[in-house]
């Protein structure tokens, strides 16, 4: 393999000419400079790079101020905020936006991917203030279902409880998607099929292309059928879209879900097809990654993901 750092317009620099003392000093300075340069977000098909904290509008392709962003999302009925589940900075931003929208309009609701529909009664008790934290974790079977550290979501849920904000569990029961992934919808028992929306739209070519890329990166033994894998994603999105549709009232609903679900072809367009209510979707993208701005209304550049040290 050719080291790209050794290429010139004319070909490869001879090894004997690379490591002169002067070159060694220059290389050290370059390396130090790179180490100190903050990571930036790359936008697909663009040469522009954006720093952490920047909010990028898909309409203009460039940065907008926080006040401009806020004024815009206050106009709509549905606000979708994505996340990487393990990124604390993403949950901090979600809470910041929830607080802003709540201060503007006390009639808000929060829809959460983290809970399935069968836990709605428990969510109601939480928002009413009749459950403590331990009881809530136990009764939602948090570490059996969602499994991510509860502390990542604790501040959001405490704010919801303190202000009695209506909260909706959006998801399908968590034991069902793995069954679809391994055996298809037809493998489900009759009582499990009742959780599946009657119509599942699998016609969106953009979503299919996106899911196929994910599929190729995360092959799991026993789940090697792409059609089943794609159906799982579609069932997830369709179920959550149906739940949003059935539960939005005369209020603003804020939907918290993984980035892949809040892309336009995920939950938002499926809800819009049902009720034509205005929405904005916000992609929380870490600096150091590449994002496709065609999927969303806004990209908020967040802190780089922590590098995990292999064990």
PDB file of C-alpha atoms in Angstrom:
ATOM      1  CA  UNK A   1       0.000   0.000   0.000  1.00  0.00           C
ATOM      2  CA  UNK A   2       1.277   3.488  -0.872  1.00  0.00           C
ATOM      3  CA  UNK A   3       1.405   5.975   1.979  1.00  0.00           C
ATOM      4  CA  UNK A   4      -0.531   8.976   0.689  1.00  0.00           C
ATOM      5  CA  UNK A   5       1.684  11.316   2.725  1.00  0.00           C
ATOM      6  CA  UNK A   6       4.595  10.353   0.505  1.00  0.00           C
ATOM      7  CA  UNK A   7       2.935  11.213  -2.814  1.00  0.00           C
ATOM      8  CA  UNK A   8       3.804  14.205  -5.003  1.00  0.00           C
ATOM      9  CA  UNK A   9       2.400  15.201  -8.350  1.00  0.00           C
ATOM     10  CA  UNK A  10       5.132  13.164  -9.960  1.00  0.00           C
ATOM     11  CA  UNK A  11       4.759  10.002  -7.930  1.00  0.00           C
ATOM     12  CA  UNK A  12       6.348   8.641  -4.749  1.00  0.00           C
ATOM     13  CA  UNK A  13       9.099  10.473  -2.885  1.00  0.00           C
ATOM     14  CA  UNK A  14      12.121   8.191  -2.387  1.00  0.00           C
ATOM     15  CA  UNK A  15      12.297   6.959   1.200  1.00  0.00           C
ATOM     16  CA  UNK A  16      15.890   8.163   1.538  1.00  0.00           C
ATOM     17  CA  UNK A  17      14.807  11.777   1.058  1.00  0.00           C
ATOM     18  CA  UNK A  18      11.947  11.862   3.542  1.00  0.00           C
ATOM     19  CA  UNK A  19      13.445  11.937   7.003  1.00  0.00           C
ATOM     20  CA  UNK A  20      16.025  14.706   6.856  1.00  0.00           C
ATOM     21  CA  UNK A  21      16.440  16.641  10.145  1.00  0.00           C
ATOM     22  CA  UNK A  22      14.545  19.620   8.717  1.00  0.00           C
ATOM     23  CA  UNK A  23      11.730  17.400   7.508  1.00  0.00           C
ATOM     24  CA  UNK A  24      11.551  15.732  10.907  1.00  0.00           C
ATOM     25  CA  UNK A  25      11.085  19.120  12.605  1.00  0.00           C
ATOM     26  CA  UNK A  26       8.419  20.158  10.086  1.00  0.00           C
ATOM     27  CA  UNK A  27       6.620  16.860  10.500  1.00  0.00           C
ATOM     28  CA  UNK A  28       6.617  17.257  14.295  1.00  0.00           C
ATOM     29  CA  UNK A  29       5.182  20.764  13.993  1.00  0.00           C
ATOM     30  CA  UNK A  30       2.491  19.571  11.600  1.00  0.00           C
ATOM     31  CA  UNK A  31       1.578  16.691  13.879  1.00  0.00           C
ATOM     32  CA  UNK A  32       1.335  18.997  16.887  1.00  0.00           C
ATOM     33  CA  UNK A  33      -0.856  21.376  14.925  1.00  0.00           C
ATOM     34  CA  UNK A  34      -3.162  18.544  13.884  1.00  0.00           C
ATOM     35  CA  UNK A  35      -3.413  17.304  17.430  1.00  0.00           C
ATOM     36  CA  UNK A  36      -4.468  20.729  18.667  1.00  0.00           C
ATOM     37  CA  UNK A  37      -6.937  21.447  15.839  1.00  0.00           C
ATOM     38  CA  UNK A  38     -10.528  20.866  16.972  1.00  0.00           C
ATOM     39  CA  UNK A  39     -12.515  18.287  15.055  1.00  0.00           C
ATOM     40  CA  UNK A  40     -15.190  19.607  12.721  1.00  0.00           C
ATOM     41  CA  UNK A  41     -18.314  18.234  11.088  1.00  0.00           C
ATOM     42  CA  UNK A  42     -18.159  17.395   7.408  1.00  0.00           C
ATOM     43  CA  UNK A  43     -21.252  17.732   5.241  1.00  0.00           C
ATOM     44  CA  UNK A  44     -21.687  15.193   2.466  1.00  0.00           C
ATOM     45  CA  UNK A  45     -20.822  16.635  -0.986  1.00  0.00           C
ATOM     46  CA  UNK A  46     -19.520  19.879   0.535  1.00  0.00           C
ATOM     47  CA  UNK A  47     -16.052  21.246   1.258  1.00  0.00           C
ATOM     48  CA  UNK A  48     -17.292  23.377   4.149  1.00  0.00           C
ATOM     49  CA  UNK A  49     -16.509  22.217   7.696  1.00  0.00           C
ATOM     50  CA  UNK A  50     -18.476  23.256  10.780  1.00  0.00           C
ATOM     51  CA  UNK A  51     -17.318  23.626  14.382  1.00  0.00           C
ATOM     52  CA  UNK A  52     -18.928  22.245  17.504  1.00  0.00           C
ATOM     53  CA  UNK A  53     -21.934  24.314  18.575  1.00  0.00           C
ATOM     54  CA  UNK A  54     -22.883  25.373  15.043  1.00  0.00           C
ATOM     55  CA  UNK A  55     -26.524  24.988  13.997  1.00  0.00           C
ATOM     56  CA  UNK A  56     -26.816  24.436  10.242  1.00  0.00           C
ATOM     57  CA  UNK A  57     -30.010  25.088   8.285  1.00  0.00           C
ATOM     58  CA  UNK A  58     -30.806  22.714   5.435  1.00  0.00           C
ATOM     59  CA  UNK A  59     -32.718  25.515   3.743  1.00  0.00           C
ATOM     60  CA  UNK A  60     -29.644  27.743   3.393  1.00  0.00           C
ATOM     61  CA  UNK A  61     -26.881  25.182   3.777  1.00  0.00           C
ATOM     62  CA  UNK A  62     -25.170  27.490   6.262  1.00  0.00           C
ATOM     63  CA  UNK A  63     -25.155  28.407   9.955  1.00  0.00           C
ATOM     64  CA  UNK A  64     -28.047  30.111  11.707  1.00  0.00           C
ATOM     65  CA  UNK A  65     -28.085  31.760  15.106  1.00  0.00           C
ATOM     66  CA  UNK A  66     -29.618  29.973  18.067  1.00  0.00           C
ATOM     67  CA  UNK A  67     -32.351  32.645  18.223  1.00  0.00           C
ATOM     68  CA  UNK A  68     -33.226  32.127  14.543  1.00  0.00           C
ATOM     69  CA  UNK A  69     -33.333  28.386  15.048  1.00  0.00           C
ATOM     70  CA  UNK A  70     -35.510  28.720  18.133  1.00  0.00           C
ATOM     71  CA  UNK A  71     -37.932  31.139  16.473  1.00  0.00           C
ATOM     72  CA  UNK A  72     -38.424  28.681  13.640  1.00  0.00           C
ATOM     73  CA  UNK A  73     -39.062  25.544  15.690  1.00  0.00           C
ATOM     74  CA  UNK A  74     -41.559  27.438  17.857  1.00  0.00           C
ATOM     75  CA  UNK A  75     -43.812  27.772  14.795  1.00  0.00           C
ATOM     76  CA  UNK A  76     -44.481  24.077  14.243  1.00  0.00           C
ATOM     77  CA  UNK A  77     -46.591  21.327  15.790  1.00  0.00           C
ATOM     78  CA  UNK A  78     -43.936  18.618  15.909  1.00  0.00           C
ATOM     79  CA  UNK A  79     -40.247  18.850  16.752  1.00  0.00           C
ATOM     80  CA  UNK A  80     -38.112  15.742  16.251  1.00  0.00           C
ATOM     81  CA  UNK A  81     -34.760  15.682  18.048  1.00  0.00           C
ATOM     82  CA  UNK A  82     -32.333  12.888  17.266  1.00  0.00           C
ATOM     83  CA  UNK A  83     -29.594  11.389  19.374  1.00  0.00           C
ATOM     84  CA  UNK A  84     -26.764   8.972  19.610  1.00  0.00           C
ATOM     85  CA  UNK A  85     -28.045   7.091  22.633  1.00  0.00           C
ATOM     86  CA  UNK A  86     -24.763   7.075  24.574  1.00  0.00           C
ATOM     87  CA  UNK A  87     -23.858  10.742  23.932  1.00  0.00           C
ATOM     88  CA  UNK A  88     -24.523  12.803  27.067  1.00  0.00           C
ATOM     89  CA  UNK A  89     -24.189  16.055  25.098  1.00  0.00           C
ATOM     90  CA  UNK A  90     -27.126  14.985  22.920  1.00  0.00           C
ATOM     91  CA  UNK A  91     -29.410  14.533  25.900  1.00  0.00           C
ATOM     92  CA  UNK A  92     -28.297  17.897  27.266  1.00  0.00           C
ATOM     93  CA  UNK A  93     -29.325  19.547  23.992  1.00  0.00           C
ATOM     94  CA  UNK A  94     -32.642  17.694  23.973  1.00  0.00           C
ATOM     95  CA  UNK A  95     -33.383  18.990  27.463  1.00  0.00           C
ATOM     96  CA  UNK A  96     -32.358  22.516  26.484  1.00  0.00           C
ATOM     97  CA  UNK A  97     -34.829  22.495  23.585  1.00  0.00           C
ATOM     98  CA  UNK A  98     -37.605  20.965  25.714  1.00  0.00           C
ATOM     99  CA  UNK A  99     -37.125  23.730  28.292  1.00  0.00           C
ATOM    100  CA  UNK A 100     -37.203  26.431  25.610  1.00  0.00           C
ATOM    101  CA  UNK A 101     -40.395  25.100  24.045  1.00  0.00           C
ATOM    102  CA  UNK A 102     -42.005  24.606  27.452  1.00  0.00           C
ATOM    103  CA  UNK A 103     -41.223  28.191  28.444  1.00  0.00           C
ATOM    104  CA  UNK A 104     -42.920  29.313  25.233  1.00  0.00           C
ATOM    105  CA  UNK A 105     -45.942  27.016  25.498  1.00  0.00           C
ATOM    106  CA  UNK A 106     -46.929  24.986  28.554  1.00  0.00           C
ATOM    107  CA  UNK A 107     -49.071  22.708  26.354  1.00  0.00           C
ATOM    108  CA  UNK A 108     -46.336  20.387  25.192  1.00  0.00           C
ATOM    109  CA  UNK A 109     -45.976  16.628  25.136  1.00  0.00           C
ATOM    110  CA  UNK A 110     -42.868  14.487  24.810  1.00  0.00           C
ATOM    111  CA  UNK A 111     -42.856  11.279  22.785  1.00  0.00           C
ATOM    112  CA  UNK A 112     -40.020   8.895  23.608  1.00  0.00           C
ATOM    113  CA  UNK A 113     -38.585   5.961  21.672  1.00  0.00           C
ATOM    114  CA  UNK A 114     -37.172   4.641  24.952  1.00  0.00           C
ATOM    115  CA  UNK A 115     -40.540   3.266  26.110  1.00  0.00           C
ATOM    116  CA  UNK A 116     -42.974   1.026  24.303  1.00  0.00           C
ATOM    117  CA  UNK A 117     -46.717   1.564  24.211  1.00  0.00           C
ATOM    118  CA  UNK A 118     -47.443  -1.014  26.905  1.00  0.00           C
ATOM    119  CA  UNK A 119     -45.765   1.183  29.547  1.00  0.00           C
ATOM    120  CA  UNK A 120     -48.087   4.160  29.069  1.00  0.00           C
ATOM    121  CA  UNK A 121     -49.755   3.712  32.437  1.00  0.00           C
ATOM    122  CA  UNK A 122     -46.343   3.746  34.157  1.00  0.00           C
ATOM    123  CA  UNK A 123     -45.366   6.904  32.260  1.00  0.00           C
ATOM    124  CA  UNK A 124     -48.620   8.532  33.359  1.00  0.00           C
ATOM    125  CA  UNK A 125     -47.844   7.732  36.995  1.00  0.00           C
ATOM    126  CA  UNK A 126     -44.355   9.180  36.603  1.00  0.00           C
ATOM    127  CA  UNK A 127     -45.606  12.457  35.175  1.00  0.00           C
ATOM    128  CA  UNK A 128     -48.261  12.632  37.897  1.00  0.00           C
ATOM    129  CA  UNK A 129     -45.470  12.347  40.477  1.00  0.00           C
ATOM    130  CA  UNK A 130     -46.631   9.110  42.076  1.00  0.00           C
ATOM    131  CA  UNK A 131     -43.462   7.097  41.378  1.00  0.00           C
ATOM    132  CA  UNK A 132     -39.945   7.556  42.680  1.00  0.00           C
ATOM    133  CA  UNK A 133     -36.932   6.977  40.473  1.00  0.00           C
ATOM    134  CA  UNK A 134     -36.234   3.390  41.538  1.00  0.00           C
ATOM    135  CA  UNK A 135     -39.862   2.353  41.136  1.00  0.00           C
ATOM    136  CA  UNK A 136     -39.974   3.959  37.705  1.00  0.00           C
ATOM    137  CA  UNK A 137     -36.836   2.120  36.560  1.00  0.00           C
ATOM    138  CA  UNK A 138     -38.204  -1.152  37.899  1.00  0.00           C
ATOM    139  CA  UNK A 139     -41.729  -0.785  36.498  1.00  0.00           C
ATOM    140  CA  UNK A 140     -40.549   0.231  33.009  1.00  0.00           C
ATOM    141  CA  UNK A 141     -38.033  -2.639  33.036  1.00  0.00           C
ATOM    142  CA  UNK A 142     -35.528  -0.042  31.866  1.00  0.00           C
ATOM    143  CA  UNK A 143     -32.463  -2.267  31.954  1.00  0.00           C
ATOM    144  CA  UNK A 144     -34.288  -5.162  30.292  1.00  0.00           C
ATOM    145  CA  UNK A 145     -35.688  -3.010  27.490  1.00  0.00           C
ATOM    146  CA  UNK A 146     -33.700   0.138  26.739  1.00  0.00           C
ATOM    147  CA  UNK A 147     -30.544  -0.931  28.626  1.00  0.00           C
ATOM    148  CA  UNK A 148     -28.581   2.351  28.256  1.00  0.00           C
ATOM    149  CA  UNK A 149     -27.517   4.095  31.458  1.00  0.00           C
ATOM    150  CA  UNK A 150     -30.594   5.709  33.013  1.00  0.00           C
ATOM    151  CA  UNK A 151     -28.477   8.648  34.142  1.00  0.00           C
ATOM    152  CA  UNK A 152     -28.171   9.746  30.508  1.00  0.00           C
ATOM    153  CA  UNK A 153     -31.930  10.433  30.475  1.00  0.00           C
ATOM    154  CA  UNK A 154     -32.486  11.275  34.130  1.00  0.00           C
ATOM    155  CA  UNK A 155     -32.429  15.081  33.778  1.00  0.00           C
ATOM    156  CA  UNK A 156     -34.974  14.975  30.942  1.00  0.00           C
ATOM    157  CA  UNK A 157     -37.293  12.682  32.861  1.00  0.00           C
ATOM    158  CA  UNK A 158     -36.974  14.691  36.080  1.00  0.00           C
ATOM    159  CA  UNK A 159     -37.890  17.908  34.225  1.00  0.00           C
ATOM    160  CA  UNK A 160     -40.885  16.117  32.726  1.00  0.00           C
ATOM    161  CA  UNK A 161     -41.959  14.949  36.177  1.00  0.00           C
ATOM    162  CA  UNK A 162     -41.428  18.327  37.867  1.00  0.00           C
ATOM    163  CA  UNK A 163     -43.595  20.061  35.277  1.00  0.00           C
ATOM    164  CA  UNK A 164     -46.125  17.254  34.754  1.00  0.00           C
ATOM    165  CA  UNK A 165     -45.472  17.169  31.022  1.00  0.00           C
ATOM    166  CA  UNK A 166     -47.528  14.579  29.179  1.00  0.00           C
ATOM    167  CA  UNK A 167     -45.201  11.825  27.996  1.00  0.00           C
ATOM    168  CA  UNK A 168     -45.932   9.142  25.422  1.00  0.00           C
ATOM    169  CA  UNK A 169     -44.189   5.799  24.954  1.00  0.00           C
ATOM    170  CA  UNK A 170     -43.791   5.439  21.191  1.00  0.00           C
ATOM    171  CA  UNK A 171     -42.132   2.115  20.602  1.00  0.00           C
ATOM    172  CA  UNK A 172     -43.230  -1.379  19.749  1.00  0.00           C
ATOM    173  CA  UNK A 173     -42.599  -3.966  22.539  1.00  0.00           C
ATOM    174  CA  UNK A 174     -38.873  -4.588  22.540  1.00  0.00           C
ATOM    175  CA  UNK A 175     -39.030  -8.364  22.153  1.00  0.00           C
ATOM    176  CA  UNK A 176     -40.729  -8.097  18.740  1.00  0.00           C
ATOM    177  CA  UNK A 177     -38.084  -6.468  16.448  1.00  0.00           C
ATOM    178  CA  UNK A 178     -35.474  -9.235  16.974  1.00  0.00           C
ATOM    179  CA  UNK A 179     -38.091 -11.801  15.968  1.00  0.00           C
ATOM    180  CA  UNK A 180     -38.849  -9.893  12.769  1.00  0.00           C
ATOM    181  CA  UNK A 181     -35.120  -9.591  12.068  1.00  0.00           C
ATOM    182  CA  UNK A 182     -34.627 -13.341  12.311  1.00  0.00           C
ATOM    183  CA  UNK A 183     -37.887 -14.711  10.922  1.00  0.00           C
ATOM    184  CA  UNK A 184     -39.900 -11.922   9.318  1.00  0.00           C
ATOM    185  CA  UNK A 185     -43.321 -10.607  10.336  1.00  0.00           C
ATOM    186  CA  UNK A 186     -44.944 -13.896   9.360  1.00  0.00           C
ATOM    187  CA  UNK A 187     -43.026 -15.626  12.174  1.00  0.00           C
ATOM    188  CA  UNK A 188     -44.777 -13.582  14.885  1.00  0.00           C
ATOM    189  CA  UNK A 189     -47.480 -15.063  17.059  1.00  0.00           C
ATOM    190  CA  UNK A 190     -50.997 -13.732  16.585  1.00  0.00           C
ATOM    191  CA  UNK A 191     -50.998 -11.683  19.777  1.00  0.00           C
ATOM    192  CA  UNK A 192     -47.673 -10.088  18.759  1.00  0.00           C
ATOM    193  CA  UNK A 193     -48.991  -9.002  15.367  1.00  0.00           C
ATOM    194  CA  UNK A 194     -51.564  -6.760  17.050  1.00  0.00           C
ATOM    195  CA  UNK A 195     -48.749  -4.313  17.826  1.00  0.00           C
ATOM    196  CA  UNK A 196     -47.863  -3.961  14.125  1.00  0.00           C
ATOM    197  CA  UNK A 197     -49.562  -1.148  12.161  1.00  0.00           C
ATOM    198  CA  UNK A 198     -51.864  -2.408   9.429  1.00  0.00           C
ATOM    199  CA  UNK A 199     -49.859  -0.737   6.661  1.00  0.00           C
ATOM    200  CA  UNK A 200     -46.053  -0.648   6.646  1.00  0.00           C
ATOM    201  CA  UNK A 201     -44.566   1.620   3.984  1.00  0.00           C
ATOM    202  CA  UNK A 202     -41.364   0.068   2.600  1.00  0.00           C
ATOM    203  CA  UNK A 203     -41.335   2.084  -0.628  1.00  0.00           C
ATOM    204  CA  UNK A 204     -38.909   4.881   0.256  1.00  0.00           C
ATOM    205  CA  UNK A 205     -35.752   4.313  -1.821  1.00  0.00           C
ATOM    206  CA  UNK A 206     -33.691   6.808   0.191  1.00  0.00           C
ATOM    207  CA  UNK A 207     -34.459   5.053   3.442  1.00  0.00           C
ATOM    208  CA  UNK A 208     -33.759   1.663   1.911  1.00  0.00           C
ATOM    209  CA  UNK A 209     -30.346   2.854   0.712  1.00  0.00           C
ATOM    210  CA  UNK A 210     -29.561   4.274   4.160  1.00  0.00           C
ATOM    211  CA  UNK A 211     -30.632   1.094   5.974  1.00  0.00           C
ATOM    212  CA  UNK A 212     -28.629  -1.048   3.564  1.00  0.00           C
ATOM    213  CA  UNK A 213     -25.462   0.840   4.510  1.00  0.00           C
ATOM    214  CA  UNK A 214     -26.223   0.225   8.190  1.00  0.00           C
ATOM    215  CA  UNK A 215     -26.923  -3.443   7.470  1.00  0.00           C
ATOM    216  CA  UNK A 216     -23.538  -3.922   5.819  1.00  0.00           C
ATOM    217  CA  UNK A 217     -21.800  -2.373   8.838  1.00  0.00           C
ATOM    218  CA  UNK A 218     -23.597  -4.383  11.518  1.00  0.00           C
ATOM    219  CA  UNK A 219     -23.930  -7.961  10.358  1.00  0.00           C
ATOM    220  CA  UNK A 220     -25.105 -10.232  13.163  1.00  0.00           C
ATOM    221  CA  UNK A 221     -25.226 -14.004  12.902  1.00  0.00           C
ATOM    222  CA  UNK A 222     -28.799 -15.154  12.359  1.00  0.00           C
ATOM    223  CA  UNK A 223     -29.862 -11.717  11.095  1.00  0.00           C
ATOM    224  CA  UNK A 224     -28.359 -11.880   7.626  1.00  0.00           C
ATOM    225  CA  UNK A 225     -31.566 -11.321   5.648  1.00  0.00           C
ATOM    226  CA  UNK A 226     -31.663  -7.705   4.463  1.00  0.00           C
ATOM    227  CA  UNK A 227     -35.400  -7.714   3.693  1.00  0.00           C
ATOM    228  CA  UNK A 228     -36.125  -8.677   7.302  1.00  0.00           C
ATOM    229  CA  UNK A 229     -33.613  -6.107   8.578  1.00  0.00           C
ATOM    230  CA  UNK A 230     -35.235  -3.380   6.496  1.00  0.00           C
ATOM    231  CA  UNK A 231     -38.693  -4.467   7.628  1.00  0.00           C
ATOM    232  CA  UNK A 232     -37.618  -4.071  11.269  1.00  0.00           C
ATOM    233  CA  UNK A 233     -36.587  -0.456  10.656  1.00  0.00           C
ATOM    234  CA  UNK A 234     -39.829   0.229   8.792  1.00  0.00           C
ATOM    235  CA  UNK A 235     -41.948  -1.374  11.520  1.00  0.00           C
ATOM    236  CA  UNK A 236     -40.165   0.693  14.153  1.00  0.00           C
ATOM    237  CA  UNK A 237     -40.729   3.927  12.247  1.00  0.00           C
ATOM    238  CA  UNK A 238     -44.316   3.118  11.265  1.00  0.00           C
ATOM    239  CA  UNK A 239     -45.246   2.120  14.828  1.00  0.00           C
ATOM    240  CA  UNK A 240     -43.767   5.279  16.322  1.00  0.00           C
ATOM    241  CA  UNK A 241     -45.372   7.417  13.615  1.00  0.00           C
ATOM    242  CA  UNK A 242     -48.765   5.841  14.298  1.00  0.00           C
ATOM    243  CA  UNK A 243     -48.315   6.417  18.040  1.00  0.00           C
ATOM    244  CA  UNK A 244     -47.419  10.074  17.500  1.00  0.00           C
ATOM    245  CA  UNK A 245     -50.448  10.495  15.252  1.00  0.00           C
ATOM    246  CA  UNK A 246     -52.808   8.889  17.768  1.00  0.00           C
ATOM    247  CA  UNK A 247     -51.474  10.911  20.717  1.00  0.00           C
ATOM    248  CA  UNK A 248     -50.840  14.428  19.453  1.00  0.00           C
ATOM    249  CA  UNK A 249     -53.581  16.725  20.674  1.00  0.00           C
ATOM    250  CA  UNK A 250     -53.902  20.490  20.737  1.00  0.00           C
ATOM    251  CA  UNK A 251     -50.307  20.796  21.853  1.00  0.00           C
ATOM    252  CA  UNK A 252     -46.760  20.711  20.538  1.00  0.00           C
ATOM    253  CA  UNK A 253     -45.145  17.281  20.609  1.00  0.00           C
ATOM    254  CA  UNK A 254     -41.403  16.860  20.954  1.00  0.00           C
ATOM    255  CA  UNK A 255     -40.180  13.460  19.771  1.00  0.00           C
ATOM    256  CA  UNK A 256     -36.932  12.003  21.104  1.00  0.00           C
ATOM    257  CA  UNK A 257     -35.496   9.130  19.078  1.00  0.00           C
ATOM    258  CA  UNK A 258     -32.297   7.856  17.543  1.00  0.00           C
ATOM    259  CA  UNK A 259     -30.937   9.871  14.636  1.00  0.00           C
ATOM    260  CA  UNK A 260     -31.948   7.257  12.069  1.00  0.00           C
ATOM    261  CA  UNK A 261     -35.585   7.494  13.156  1.00  0.00           C
ATOM    262  CA  UNK A 262     -35.853  11.296  12.992  1.00  0.00           C
ATOM    263  CA  UNK A 263     -34.537  11.549   9.441  1.00  0.00           C
ATOM    264  CA  UNK A 264     -37.409  12.695   7.221  1.00  0.00           C
ATOM    265  CA  UNK A 265     -37.927   9.238   5.719  1.00  0.00           C
ATOM    266  CA  UNK A 266     -38.226   7.719   9.214  1.00  0.00           C
ATOM    267  CA  UNK A 267     -40.950   8.932  11.567  1.00  0.00           C
ATOM    268  CA  UNK A 268     -41.583  12.522  10.319  1.00  0.00           C
ATOM    269  CA  UNK A 269     -42.868  11.867   6.795  1.00  0.00           C
ATOM    270  CA  UNK A 270     -44.965   8.926   8.008  1.00  0.00           C
ATOM    271  CA  UNK A 271     -46.673  11.187  10.568  1.00  0.00           C
ATOM    272  CA  UNK A 272     -47.082  13.960   8.006  1.00  0.00           C
ATOM    273  CA  UNK A 273     -48.810  11.543   5.628  1.00  0.00           C
ATOM    274  CA  UNK A 274     -51.392  10.973   8.362  1.00  0.00           C
ATOM    275  CA  UNK A 275     -52.064  14.509   9.631  1.00  0.00           C
ATOM    276  CA  UNK A 276     -50.170  17.079   7.488  1.00  0.00           C
ATOM    277  CA  UNK A 277     -48.999  18.891  10.626  1.00  0.00           C
ATOM    278  CA  UNK A 278     -45.911  21.076  10.307  1.00  0.00           C
ATOM    279  CA  UNK A 279     -42.653  19.752  11.732  1.00  0.00           C
ATOM    280  CA  UNK A 280     -38.925  20.326  12.058  1.00  0.00           C
ATOM    281  CA  UNK A 281     -36.343  17.598  12.556  1.00  0.00           C
ATOM    282  CA  UNK A 282     -32.985  18.185  14.195  1.00  0.00           C
ATOM    283  CA  UNK A 283     -29.998  15.910  13.655  1.00  0.00           C
ATOM    284  CA  UNK A 284     -27.438  15.962  16.470  1.00  0.00           C
ATOM    285  CA  UNK A 285     -24.161  15.178  14.690  1.00  0.00           C
ATOM    286  CA  UNK A 286     -20.789  14.864  16.455  1.00  0.00           C
ATOM    287  CA  UNK A 287     -17.827  16.912  15.232  1.00  0.00           C
ATOM    288  CA  UNK A 288     -15.445  14.595  13.434  1.00  0.00           C
ATOM    289  CA  UNK A 289     -18.246  12.809  11.562  1.00  0.00           C
ATOM    290  CA  UNK A 290     -19.932  13.311   8.175  1.00  0.00           C
ATOM    291  CA  UNK A 291     -23.629  14.182   7.905  1.00  0.00           C
ATOM    292  CA  UNK A 292     -26.153  14.260   5.069  1.00  0.00           C
ATOM    293  CA  UNK A 293     -28.107  17.497   5.348  1.00  0.00           C
ATOM    294  CA  UNK A 294     -30.757  16.338   2.864  1.00  0.00           C
ATOM    295  CA  UNK A 295     -32.341  14.153   5.574  1.00  0.00           C
ATOM    296  CA  UNK A 296     -33.272  16.944   8.020  1.00  0.00           C
ATOM    297  CA  UNK A 297     -34.187  20.585   8.612  1.00  0.00           C
ATOM    298  CA  UNK A 298     -31.288  21.300  10.979  1.00  0.00           C
ATOM    299  CA  UNK A 299     -27.979  19.806  11.981  1.00  0.00           C
ATOM    300  CA  UNK A 300     -26.598  20.760  15.390  1.00  0.00           C
ATOM    301  CA  UNK A 301     -22.878  20.041  15.633  1.00  0.00           C
ATOM    302  CA  UNK A 302     -22.140  18.440  18.986  1.00  0.00           C
ATOM    303  CA  UNK A 303     -19.030  17.433  20.885  1.00  0.00           C
ATOM    304  CA  UNK A 304     -16.942  14.669  19.275  1.00  0.00           C
ATOM    305  CA  UNK A 305     -17.720  11.191  20.472  1.00  0.00           C
ATOM    306  CA  UNK A 306     -15.331   9.894  23.082  1.00  0.00           C
ATOM    307  CA  UNK A 307     -12.779   7.491  21.656  1.00  0.00           C
ATOM    308  CA  UNK A 308     -13.178   4.068  23.200  1.00  0.00           C
ATOM    309  CA  UNK A 309      -9.941   2.350  24.211  1.00  0.00           C
ATOM    310  CA  UNK A 310      -9.914  -1.298  23.084  1.00  0.00           C
ATOM    311  CA  UNK A 311      -9.530  -3.821  25.899  1.00  0.00           C
TER     312      UNK A 311
END
